């Protein structure tokens, strides 16, 4: 990281807050397969119309998704594909952390540890 202004810190924290919701992560994950309508996103995530639409609005405002209208449908797609690189880094680091923690627990439970 590089030094930021206070406004910069707030902006970056806001970006991470957008990603800090499981439904938004589900929506982003679903959109990785291509653009979808709200109905398709509801079916894929198990969310209701109001909830999915609310989260799509947050993602849209953050620039993470894009929307286009076609007839009566709104189609959503990824607006910033770099979010997937960030998510891959986070998932890999969490997995490594949990594996290391599990290894520590297994070693503590071994007969040699006692």
CSV table of C-alpha atoms in Angstrom, one decimal:
chain,number,residue,atom,x,y,z
A,1,UNK,CA,0.0,0.0,0.0
A,2,UNK,CA,1.0,3.6,-0.4
A,3,UNK,CA,0.1,6.6,1.8
A,4,UNK,CA,-3.5,7.7,1.4
A,5,UNK,CA,-5.4,10.8,2.3
A,6,UNK,CA,-8.2,10.3,4.9
A,7,UNK,CA,-10.7,10.4,2.0
A,8,UNK,CA,-8.7,7.7,0.3
A,9,UNK,CA,-8.8,5.5,3.4
A,10,UNK,CA,-12.5,5.9,3.6
A,11,UNK,CA,-12.9,5.1,-0.1
A,12,UNK,CA,-10.8,1.9,0.1
A,13,UNK,CA,-12.6,0.8,3.3
A,14,UNK,CA,-16.0,1.4,1.5
A,15,UNK,CA,-14.8,-0.9,-1.3
A,16,UNK,CA,-14.1,-3.6,1.1
A,17,UNK,CA,-17.4,-3.1,2.9
A,18,UNK,CA,-19.1,-3.7,-0.4
A,19,UNK,CA,-17.4,-7.0,-0.7
A,20,UNK,CA,-18.1,-7.9,3.0
A,21,UNK,CA,-21.6,-9.3,2.3
A,22,UNK,CA,-22.1,-13.0,1.5
A,23,UNK,CA,-25.0,-12.3,-0.9
A,24,UNK,CA,-22.9,-9.8,-2.9
A,25,UNK,CA,-20.1,-12.4,-3.1
A,26,UNK,CA,-22.7,-15.0,-4.4
A,27,UNK,CA,-23.9,-12.5,-7.0
A,28,UNK,CA,-20.4,-11.8,-8.2
A,29,UNK,CA,-19.6,-15.5,-8.3
A,30,UNK,CA,-22.7,-16.2,-10.4
A,31,UNK,CA,-21.9,-13.3,-12.8
A,32,UNK,CA,-18.5,-14.8,-13.4
A,33,UNK,CA,-20.3,-17.2,-15.7
A,34,UNK,CA,-21.7,-14.3,-17.8
A,35,UNK,CA,-24.4,-11.8,-17.7
A,36,UNK,CA,-27.7,-12.6,-16.0
A,37,UNK,CA,-31.1,-11.1,-15.3
A,38,UNK,CA,-32.4,-10.5,-11.8
A,39,UNK,CA,-34.7,-13.5,-12.1
A,40,UNK,CA,-31.7,-15.7,-13.1
A,41,UNK,CA,-29.6,-14.3,-10.2
A,42,UNK,CA,-32.5,-14.9,-7.8
A,43,UNK,CA,-32.6,-18.6,-8.9
A,44,UNK,CA,-28.9,-19.0,-8.7
A,45,UNK,CA,-28.5,-17.4,-5.3
A,46,UNK,CA,-31.8,-18.2,-3.6
A,47,UNK,CA,-32.4,-14.6,-2.9
A,48,UNK,CA,-35.7,-12.8,-3.3
A,49,UNK,CA,-36.3,-10.0,-5.8
A,50,UNK,CA,-36.0,-7.2,-3.3
A,51,UNK,CA,-32.9,-8.5,-1.7
A,52,UNK,CA,-31.1,-9.3,-5.0
A,53,UNK,CA,-32.0,-5.9,-6.4
A,54,UNK,CA,-30.8,-4.1,-3.3
A,55,UNK,CA,-27.4,-5.9,-3.5
A,56,UNK,CA,-27.1,-5.3,-7.2
A,57,UNK,CA,-27.6,-1.6,-6.6
A,58,UNK,CA,-24.7,-1.5,-4.1
A,59,UNK,CA,-22.5,-3.4,-6.5
A,60,UNK,CA,-23.6,-1.2,-9.4
A,61,UNK,CA,-22.8,2.0,-7.4
A,62,UNK,CA,-19.4,0.6,-6.5
A,63,UNK,CA,-18.7,-0.1,-10.2
A,64,UNK,CA,-18.3,-3.8,-9.6
A,65,UNK,CA,-21.3,-4.7,-11.9
A,66,UNK,CA,-22.7,-3.1,-15.1
A,67,UNK,CA,-26.3,-3.1,-16.2
A,68,UNK,CA,-28.0,-2.9,-19.6
A,69,UNK,CA,-31.6,-2.8,-20.4
A,70,UNK,CA,-33.2,-5.1,-23.0
A,71,UNK,CA,-36.9,-4.8,-23.3
A,72,UNK,CA,-38.3,-5.3,-19.8
A,73,UNK,CA,-35.2,-7.1,-18.5
A,74,UNK,CA,-32.2,-5.6,-16.9
A,75,UNK,CA,-29.1,-7.7,-17.6
A,76,UNK,CA,-26.2,-7.5,-15.1
A,77,UNK,CA,-22.5,-8.3,-15.9
A,78,UNK,CA,-19.2,-7.8,-14.2
A,79,UNK,CA,-18.1,-4.2,-14.4
A,80,UNK,CA,-14.7,-4.7,-12.9
A,81,UNK,CA,-13.1,-8.1,-13.6
A,82,UNK,CA,-10.2,-7.3,-11.3
A,83,UNK,CA,-12.5,-8.1,-8.4
A,84,UNK,CA,-12.0,-11.8,-9.2
A,85,UNK,CA,-8.2,-11.5,-8.8
A,86,UNK,CA,-8.7,-9.9,-5.4
A,87,UNK,CA,-11.2,-12.7,-4.4
A,88,UNK,CA,-8.8,-15.4,-5.6
A,89,UNK,CA,-6.0,-13.9,-3.5
A,90,UNK,CA,-8.2,-13.7,-0.4
A,91,UNK,CA,-9.6,-17.2,-0.9
A,92,UNK,CA,-6.1,-18.7,-1.4
A,93,UNK,CA,-4.7,-16.9,1.7
A,94,UNK,CA,-7.7,-18.0,3.9
A,95,UNK,CA,-7.3,-21.6,2.7
A,96,UNK,CA,-3.5,-21.5,3.5
A,97,UNK,CA,-4.2,-20.0,6.9
A,98,UNK,CA,-6.9,-22.6,7.7
A,99,UNK,CA,-4.6,-25.5,6.5
A,100,UNK,CA,-1.8,-24.2,8.6
A,101,UNK,CA,-4.1,-23.9,11.6
A,102,UNK,CA,-5.4,-27.4,11.1
A,103,UNK,CA,-1.8,-28.7,10.9
A,104,UNK,CA,-1.0,-27.1,14.2
A,105,UNK,CA,-4.0,-28.6,15.8
A,106,UNK,CA,-3.2,-32.1,14.4
A,107,UNK,CA,0.4,-31.8,15.6
A,108,UNK,CA,-0.8,-30.8,19.1
A,109,UNK,CA,-3.0,-33.9,19.2
A,110,UNK,CA,-0.3,-36.3,18.2
A,111,UNK,CA,1.3,-38.6,20.9
A,112,UNK,CA,4.7,-37.0,20.4
A,113,UNK,CA,3.3,-33.6,21.4
A,114,UNK,CA,2.3,-34.8,24.8
